[in-house]
Rosetta silent file (secondary structure, phi, psi, omega in degrees, C-alpha in Angstrom):
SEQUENCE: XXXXXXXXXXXXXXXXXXXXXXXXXXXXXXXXXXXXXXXXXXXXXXXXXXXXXXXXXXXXXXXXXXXXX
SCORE:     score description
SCORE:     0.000 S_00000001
   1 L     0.000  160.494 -162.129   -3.636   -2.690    9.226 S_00000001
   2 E  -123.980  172.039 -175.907    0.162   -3.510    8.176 S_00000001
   3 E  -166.911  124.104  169.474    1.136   -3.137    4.911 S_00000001
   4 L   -83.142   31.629 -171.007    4.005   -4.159    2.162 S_00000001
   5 H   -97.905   -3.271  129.679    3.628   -1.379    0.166 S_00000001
   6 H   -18.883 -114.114  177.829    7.610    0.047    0.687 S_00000001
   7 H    -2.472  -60.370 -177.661    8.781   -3.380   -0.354 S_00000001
   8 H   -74.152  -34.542  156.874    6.829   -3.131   -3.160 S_00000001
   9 H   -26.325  -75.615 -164.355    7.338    0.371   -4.349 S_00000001
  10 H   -57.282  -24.761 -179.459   10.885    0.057   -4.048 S_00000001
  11 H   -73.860  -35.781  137.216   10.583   -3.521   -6.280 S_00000001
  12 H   -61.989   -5.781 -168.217    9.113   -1.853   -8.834 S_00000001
  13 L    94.509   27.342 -165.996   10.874    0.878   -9.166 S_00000001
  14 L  -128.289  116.266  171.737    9.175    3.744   -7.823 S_00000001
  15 L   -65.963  179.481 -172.659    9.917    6.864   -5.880 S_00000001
  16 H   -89.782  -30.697  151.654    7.157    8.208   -3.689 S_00000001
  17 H   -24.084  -75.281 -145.836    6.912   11.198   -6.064 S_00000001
  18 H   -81.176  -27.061  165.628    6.309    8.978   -9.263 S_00000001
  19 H   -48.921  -69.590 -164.192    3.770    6.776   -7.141 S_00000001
  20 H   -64.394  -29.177  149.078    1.663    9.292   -5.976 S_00000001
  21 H   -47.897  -47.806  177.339    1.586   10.506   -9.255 S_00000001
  22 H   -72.084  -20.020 -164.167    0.700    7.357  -10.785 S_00000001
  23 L  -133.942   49.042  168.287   -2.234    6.906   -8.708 S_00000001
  24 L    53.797  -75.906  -58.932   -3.917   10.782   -8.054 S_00000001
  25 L  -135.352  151.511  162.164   -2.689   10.957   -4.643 S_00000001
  26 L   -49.884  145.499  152.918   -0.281   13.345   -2.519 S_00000001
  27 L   -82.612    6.289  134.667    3.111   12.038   -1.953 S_00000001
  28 L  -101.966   15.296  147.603    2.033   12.259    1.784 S_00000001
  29 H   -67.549  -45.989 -172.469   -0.462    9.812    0.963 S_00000001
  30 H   -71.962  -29.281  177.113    1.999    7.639    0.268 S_00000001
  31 H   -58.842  -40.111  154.735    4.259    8.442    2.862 S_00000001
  32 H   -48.871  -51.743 -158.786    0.917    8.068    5.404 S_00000001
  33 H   -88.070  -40.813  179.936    0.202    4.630    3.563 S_00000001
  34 H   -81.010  -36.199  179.707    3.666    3.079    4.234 S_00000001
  35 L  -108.212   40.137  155.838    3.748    4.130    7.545 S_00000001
  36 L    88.329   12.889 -151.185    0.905    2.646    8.570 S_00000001
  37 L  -102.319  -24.071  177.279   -0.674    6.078    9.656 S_00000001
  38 L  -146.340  138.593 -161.245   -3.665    5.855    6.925 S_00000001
  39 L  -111.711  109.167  167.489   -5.428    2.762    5.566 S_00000001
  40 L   -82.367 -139.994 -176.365   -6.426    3.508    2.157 S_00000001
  41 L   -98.342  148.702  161.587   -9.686    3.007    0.428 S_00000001
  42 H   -11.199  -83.957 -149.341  -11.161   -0.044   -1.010 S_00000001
  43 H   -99.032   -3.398  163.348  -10.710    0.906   -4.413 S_00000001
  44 H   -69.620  -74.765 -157.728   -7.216    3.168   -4.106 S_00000001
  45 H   -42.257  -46.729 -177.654   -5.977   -0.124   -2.479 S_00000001
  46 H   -62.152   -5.595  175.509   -7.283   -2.155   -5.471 S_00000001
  47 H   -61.913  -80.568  178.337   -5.610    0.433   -7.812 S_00000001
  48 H   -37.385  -47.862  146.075   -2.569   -0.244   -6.142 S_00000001
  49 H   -65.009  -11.023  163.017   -2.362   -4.047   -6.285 S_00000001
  50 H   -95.377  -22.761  144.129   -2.977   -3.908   -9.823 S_00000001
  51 H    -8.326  -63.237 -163.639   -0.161   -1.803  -10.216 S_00000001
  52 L  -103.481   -2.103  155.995    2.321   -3.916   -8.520 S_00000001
  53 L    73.012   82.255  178.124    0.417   -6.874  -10.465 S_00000001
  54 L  -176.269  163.423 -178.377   -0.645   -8.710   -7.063 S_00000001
  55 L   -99.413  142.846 -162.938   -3.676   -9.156   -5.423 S_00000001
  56 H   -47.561  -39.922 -172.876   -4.755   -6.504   -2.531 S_00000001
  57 H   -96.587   17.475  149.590   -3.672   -9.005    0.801 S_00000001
  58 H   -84.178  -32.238  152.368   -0.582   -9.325   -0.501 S_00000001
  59 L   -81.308  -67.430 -160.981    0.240   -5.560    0.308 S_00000001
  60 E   -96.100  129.047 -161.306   -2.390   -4.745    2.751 S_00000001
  61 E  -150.337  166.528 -143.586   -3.291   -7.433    5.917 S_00000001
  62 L  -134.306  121.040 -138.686   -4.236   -7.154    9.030 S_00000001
  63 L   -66.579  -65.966 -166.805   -1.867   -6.670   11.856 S_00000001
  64 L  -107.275  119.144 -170.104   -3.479   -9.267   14.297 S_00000001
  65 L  -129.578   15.437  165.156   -5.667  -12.482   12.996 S_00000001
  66 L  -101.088   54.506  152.521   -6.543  -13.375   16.425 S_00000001
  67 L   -57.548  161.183  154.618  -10.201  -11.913   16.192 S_00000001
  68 L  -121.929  167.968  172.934  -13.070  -13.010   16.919 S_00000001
  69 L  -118.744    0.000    0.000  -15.543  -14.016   14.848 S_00000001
């Protein structure tokens, strides 16, 4: 899974310190979450887009959308 959540961070105004704060987590969660290295959970992610006031597939999406189905 790919993810905008850099982009967004930095658009709000937020170091990875003050993130990880705002949301429980290590600031090598976040560091892990931007670089693609850990996918969080359901409801972390949904934390996180209401933070940044956006709906969840606007940060997090899926790398490849040639599946099948």
């Amino acid at each position: 899974m790919k993810n905008n959540m850099m982009e967004y961070r930095r658009k709000f105004d937020y170091s990875q310190e003050s993130l990880a704060q705002q949301l429980g987590v290590s600031r090598q969660t976040i560091i892990s979450i931007e670089k693609g290295k850990y996918n969080p959970s359901l409801p972390l992610a949904m934390i996180i887009a209401e933070l940044f006031q956006t709906n969840v597939e606007s940060i997090f999406f899926l790398e490849d959308k040639d599946y099948k189905k």
